[in-house]
mmCIF file of C-alpha atoms and ligand atoms in Angstrom:
data_model
loop_
_atom_site.group_PDB
_atom_site.id
_atom_site.type_symbol
_atom_site.label_atom_id
_atom_site.label_comp_id
_atom_site.label_asym_id
_atom_site.label_seq_id
_atom_site.Cartn_x
_atom_site.Cartn_y
_atom_site.Cartn_z
ATOM 1 C CA MET A 1 96.838 140.501 108.161
ATOM 2 C CA ASP A 2 99.254 139.757 105.289
ATOM 3 C CA ILE A 3 97.495 142.396 103.221
ATOM 4 C CA LEU A 4 98.755 144.942 105.763
ATOM 5 C CA LYS A 5 102.194 143.488 106.449
ATOM 6 C CA ASN A 6 102.982 143.178 102.747
ATOM 7 C CA ARG A 7 102.497 146.929 102.417
ATOM 8 C CA ILE A 8 104.927 147.957 105.152
ATOM 9 C CA ARG A 9 108.366 148.651 103.701
ATOM 10 C CA GLU A 10 111.318 148.019 106.013
ATOM 11 C CA ILE A 11 114.365 150.184 105.470
ATOM 12 C CA PRO A 12 117.394 148.876 107.363
ATOM 13 C CA ASP A 13 119.823 151.309 109.007
ATOM 14 C CA TRP A 14 117.686 154.394 108.317
ATOM 15 C CA PRO A 15 117.572 157.194 109.443
ATOM 16 C CA GLU A 16 120.552 155.902 111.405
ATOM 17 C CA LYS A 17 122.513 152.693 111.772
ATOM 18 C CA GLY A 18 120.737 150.025 113.777
ATOM 19 C CA VAL A 19 117.226 151.387 113.133
ATOM 20 C CA SER A 20 114.848 149.460 110.889
ATOM 21 C CA PHE A 21 112.512 152.173 109.614
ATOM 22 C CA LYS A 22 108.941 151.039 108.987
ATOM 23 C CA ASP A 23 107.617 152.963 106.002
ATOM 24 C CA ILE A 24 103.810 152.962 105.893
ATOM 25 C CA THR A 25 103.480 154.875 102.611
ATOM 26 C CA PRO A 26 102.977 151.701 100.496
ATOM 27 C CA LEU A 27 100.023 150.862 102.752
ATOM 28 C CA LEU A 28 98.591 154.355 102.277
ATOM 29 C CA MET A 29 98.910 153.938 98.508
ATOM 30 C CA HIS A 30 96.955 150.648 98.448
ATOM 31 C CA PRO A 31 93.234 151.256 99.051
ATOM 32 C CA PRO A 32 92.336 147.742 100.366
ATOM 33 C CA ALA A 33 95.166 147.880 102.914
ATOM 34 C CA PHE A 34 94.513 151.488 103.947
ATOM 35 C CA GLN A 35 90.803 150.784 104.346
ATOM 36 C CA MET A 36 91.412 147.579 106.296
ATOM 37 C CA ALA A 37 93.803 149.301 108.695
ATOM 38 C CA VAL A 38 91.357 152.120 109.437
ATOM 39 C CA ASP A 39 88.369 149.741 109.681
ATOM 40 C CA ARG A 40 90.199 147.459 112.120
ATOM 41 C CA LEU A 41 91.105 150.314 114.452
ATOM 42 C CA VAL A 42 87.571 151.695 114.274
ATOM 43 C CA ASP A 43 86.120 148.254 115.100
ATOM 44 C CA GLU A 44 88.421 147.870 118.106
ATOM 45 C CA PHE A 45 87.253 151.130 119.676
ATOM 46 C CA ASP A 46 83.707 151.378 118.355
ATOM 47 C CA ALA A 47 82.174 150.435 121.698
ATOM 48 C CA ALA A 48 84.583 152.536 123.787
ATOM 49 C CA SER A 49 82.558 155.784 123.697
ATOM 50 C CA ILE A 50 85.453 157.801 122.302
ATOM 51 C CA ASP A 51 84.902 161.583 122.364
ATOM 52 C CA LYS A 52 88.209 162.624 120.790
ATOM 53 C CA VAL A 53 91.050 161.051 118.843
ATOM 54 C CA ALA A 54 94.492 162.500 119.610
ATOM 55 C CA ALA A 55 96.553 162.010 116.445
ATOM 56 C CA ILE A 56 100.330 162.341 116.682
ATOM 57 C CA ASP A 57 102.389 164.538 114.312
ATOM 58 C CA ALA A 58 102.755 163.654 111.479
ATOM 59 C CA ARG A 59 101.905 160.138 110.256
ATOM 60 C CA GLY A 60 99.441 159.710 113.103
ATOM 61 C CA PHE A 61 97.359 162.478 111.516
ATOM 62 C CA LEU A 62 96.764 160.384 108.407
ATOM 63 C CA ILE A 63 95.216 157.490 110.284
ATOM 64 C CA GLY A 64 93.843 159.362 113.280
ATOM 65 C CA ALA A 65 91.733 161.734 111.189
ATOM 66 C CA LEU A 66 89.938 158.825 109.532
ATOM 67 C CA VAL A 67 89.486 156.917 112.773
ATOM 68 C CA ALA A 68 87.988 160.058 114.341
ATOM 69 C CA TYR A 69 85.631 160.488 111.397
ATOM 70 C CA PHE A 70 84.298 156.935 111.605
ATOM 71 C CA LEU A 71 84.076 156.947 115.418
ATOM 72 C CA ASP A 72 82.083 160.156 115.237
ATOM 73 C CA ALA A 73 84.749 161.730 117.450
ATOM 74 C CA GLY A 74 86.594 165.036 117.397
ATOM 75 C CA LEU A 75 90.200 165.246 116.223
ATOM 76 C CA VAL A 76 92.974 166.625 118.437
ATOM 77 C CA LEU A 77 96.327 167.445 116.841
ATOM 78 C CA VAL A 78 99.360 166.494 118.925
ATOM 79 C CA ARG A 79 102.075 168.613 117.388
ATOM 80 C CA LYS A 80 105.775 169.201 117.673
ATOM 81 C CA GLN A 81 106.646 172.260 119.736
ATOM 82 C CA GLY A 82 106.007 175.675 118.193
ATOM 83 C CA LYS A 83 103.462 174.670 115.551
ATOM 84 C CA LEU A 84 100.244 175.444 117.428
ATOM 85 C CA PRO A 85 99.065 178.939 118.407
ATOM 86 C CA PRO A 86 98.763 179.593 122.163
ATOM 87 C CA PRO A 87 97.436 178.706 124.641
ATOM 88 C CA THR A 88 98.978 175.241 124.552
ATOM 89 C CA ILE A 89 99.926 172.524 127.029
ATOM 90 C CA ALA A 90 103.393 171.008 126.573
ATOM 91 C CA GLU A 91 105.031 167.758 127.599
ATOM 92 C CA SER A 92 108.696 166.853 127.133
ATOM 93 C CA TYR A 93 110.206 163.391 127.080
ATOM 94 C CA GLU A 94 113.635 161.873 126.669
ATOM 95 C CA LEU A 95 114.906 160.536 123.366
ATOM 96 C CA GLU A 96 118.013 158.422 122.964
ATOM 97 C CA TYR A 97 119.860 161.662 122.242
ATOM 98 C CA GLY A 98 118.280 164.803 123.708
ATOM 99 C CA GLN A 99 114.605 165.395 124.223
ATOM 100 C CA ASN A 100 111.409 166.148 122.362
ATOM 101 C CA THR A 101 108.407 168.308 123.254
ATOM 102 C CA LEU A 102 104.820 167.782 122.129
ATOM 103 C CA GLU A 103 101.916 170.202 122.456
ATOM 104 C CA ILE A 104 98.133 170.278 122.229
ATOM 105 C CA ARG A 105 95.822 173.256 122.267
ATOM 106 C CA LYS A 106 94.696 173.846 125.831
ATOM 107 C CA ASP A 107 91.008 173.809 124.901
ATOM 108 C CA SER A 108 91.183 170.766 122.605
ATOM 109 C CA VAL A 109 90.357 168.222 125.336
ATOM 110 C CA LEU A 110 87.581 168.924 127.829
ATOM 111 C CA PRO A 111 87.455 167.510 131.380
ATOM 112 C CA GLU A 112 86.341 163.847 131.486
ATOM 113 C CA GLU A 113 86.396 163.455 127.711
ATOM 114 C CA ARG A 114 87.432 159.972 126.600
ATOM 115 C CA VAL A 115 90.425 160.222 124.275
ATOM 116 C CA LEU A 116 91.951 157.599 121.974
ATOM 117 C CA VAL A 117 95.622 158.111 121.042
ATOM 118 C CA VAL A 118 96.533 157.131 117.445
ATOM 119 C CA ASP A 119 99.942 156.876 115.780
ATOM 120 C CA ASP A 120 101.593 154.791 113.077
ATOM 121 C CA VAL A 121 104.323 153.095 115.135
ATOM 122 C CA LEU A 122 104.729 152.199 118.821
ATOM 123 C CA ALA A 123 108.496 152.012 119.385
ATOM 124 C CA THR A 124 109.908 152.933 122.838
ATOM 125 C CA GLY A 125 106.554 154.374 123.879
ATOM 126 C CA GLY A 126 107.901 157.816 124.831
ATOM 127 C CA THR A 127 105.785 159.657 122.275
ATOM 128 C CA ALA A 128 102.551 157.879 123.179
ATOM 129 C CA ALA A 129 103.197 158.211 126.932
ATOM 130 C CA ALA A 130 103.833 161.968 126.576
ATOM 131 C CA THR A 131 100.607 162.279 124.585
ATOM 132 C CA ALA A 132 98.707 160.457 127.325
ATOM 133 C CA GLU A 133 100.186 162.901 129.836
ATOM 134 C CA LEU A 134 99.003 165.870 127.745
ATOM 135 C CA ILE A 135 95.474 164.459 127.711
ATOM 136 C CA ARG A 136 95.523 163.971 131.483
ATOM 137 C CA LYS A 137 96.910 167.477 132.049
ATOM 138 C CA ALA A 138 93.948 168.830 130.066
ATOM 139 C CA GLY A 139 91.593 166.827 132.319
ATOM 140 C CA GLY A 140 90.738 164.139 129.770
ATOM 141 C CA LEU A 141 90.689 160.363 130.211
ATOM 142 C CA VAL A 142 92.955 158.151 128.117
ATOM 143 C CA ALA A 143 90.578 155.543 126.717
ATOM 144 C CA GLY A 144 93.163 153.629 124.678
ATOM 145 C CA PHE A 145 95.960 153.561 122.137
ATOM 146 C CA GLY A 146 95.764 152.442 118.513
ATOM 147 C CA PHE A 147 98.819 151.797 116.313
ATOM 148 C CA LEU A 148 99.364 150.315 112.901
ATOM 149 C CA LEU A 149 102.402 148.491 114.162
ATOM 150 C CA GLU A 150 104.401 147.839 117.283
ATOM 151 C CA LEU A 151 108.110 147.088 117.639
ATOM 152 C CA SER A 152 107.814 144.492 120.408
ATOM 153 C CA ASP A 153 111.508 144.374 121.329
ATOM 154 C CA LEU A 154 111.452 148.030 122.401
ATOM 155 C CA ASN A 155 108.761 147.269 124.979
ATOM 156 C CA GLY A 156 106.903 150.552 124.509
ATOM 157 C CA ARG A 157 103.791 148.876 125.914
ATOM 158 C CA HIS A 158 105.484 148.907 129.307
ATOM 159 C CA LYS A 159 105.300 152.726 129.429
ATOM 160 C CA LEU A 160 101.565 152.555 128.691
ATOM 161 C CA GLN A 161 100.721 149.976 131.318
ATOM 162 C CA GLY A 162 97.128 149.479 132.267
ATOM 163 C CA GLU A 163 95.756 150.990 129.099
ATOM 164 C CA HIS A 164 93.888 149.344 126.239
ATOM 165 C CA ILE A 165 96.540 149.047 123.530
ATOM 166 C CA VAL A 166 95.790 147.824 120.004
ATOM 167 C CA SER A 167 98.571 147.253 117.459
ATOM 168 C CA LEU A 168 97.458 145.774 114.150
ATOM 169 C CA LEU A 169 100.890 144.313 113.384
ATOM 170 C CA LEU A 170 103.670 143.099 115.672
ATOM 171 C CA TYR A 171 107.341 143.158 114.688
HETATM 172 P P1 LIG B 201 108.625 156.100 120.319
HETATM 173 O O1 LIG B 201 108.376 157.375 121.069
HETATM 174 O O2 LIG B 201 110.000 155.567 120.504
HETATM 175 O O3 LIG B 201 107.546 155.054 120.633
HETATM 176 O O4 LIG B 201 108.549 156.433 118.782
HETATM 177 C C1 LIG B 201 107.325 156.565 118.148
HETATM 178 C C2 LIG B 201 107.347 157.633 117.098
HETATM 179 O O5 LIG B 201 108.528 157.620 116.322
HETATM 180 C C3 LIG B 201 106.196 157.436 116.151
HETATM 181 O O6 LIG B 201 105.603 158.720 115.900
HETATM 182 C C4 LIG B 201 106.818 156.858 114.904
HETATM 183 O O7 LIG B 201 106.303 157.494 113.752
HETATM 184 C C5 LIG B 201 108.299 157.108 115.022
HETATM 185 N N1 LIG B 201 109.117 155.874 114.918
HETATM 186 C C6 LIG B 201 109.891 155.346 115.889
HETATM 187 N N2 LIG B 201 110.552 154.274 115.462
HETATM 188 C C7 LIG B 201 110.183 154.087 114.170
HETATM 189 C C8 LIG B 201 110.517 153.124 113.161
HETATM 190 N N3 LIG B 201 111.384 152.109 113.393
HETATM 191 N N4 LIG B 201 109.938 153.246 111.961
HETATM 192 C C9 LIG B 201 109.065 154.247 111.710
HETATM 193 N N5 LIG B 201 108.726 155.183 112.605
HETATM 194 C C10 LIG B 201 109.269 155.118 113.827
#
């Protein structure tokens, strides 16, 4: 997995002190790494009968769209509040300071559809857990979570308990 890890740039104390930002853009710029990351996620969920991939705004879109394409699944955009036309379903969650709200189009997930959640980074898990809640509110089933990388110390996995979680790299 060195080919992937070598293409993740770590930026200490950005965007604020104490945060080590994981920049995935070098990976996106390197075809063998980008292809390997997408292929690995597709392989992990190939047998999971995924109907839709829910890709999280904004870096999740870049990976999620490709995973959806290769899984022969539909793509659902999980967007920050106010970006999607109505009718939408919303879910708010707590951040360290304040809160954030995510939305999906109400008709983007059908009852019983099996949905895979994709994002670049699993940190505290709030974003992925809120996305799972949106899928359930729409009547869908959360079939799993796929991330490029996971920040293990933040224990985001704990918020997603019981689900199939795949992180290609652990930090
Ligand atoms: P969380 O809800 O705490 O799991 O945060 C996950 C979301 O925030 C993902 O959409 C990531 O893109 C972003 N994120 C959180 N922490 C980092 C980090 N250290 N480096 C890069 N992105 C991050």
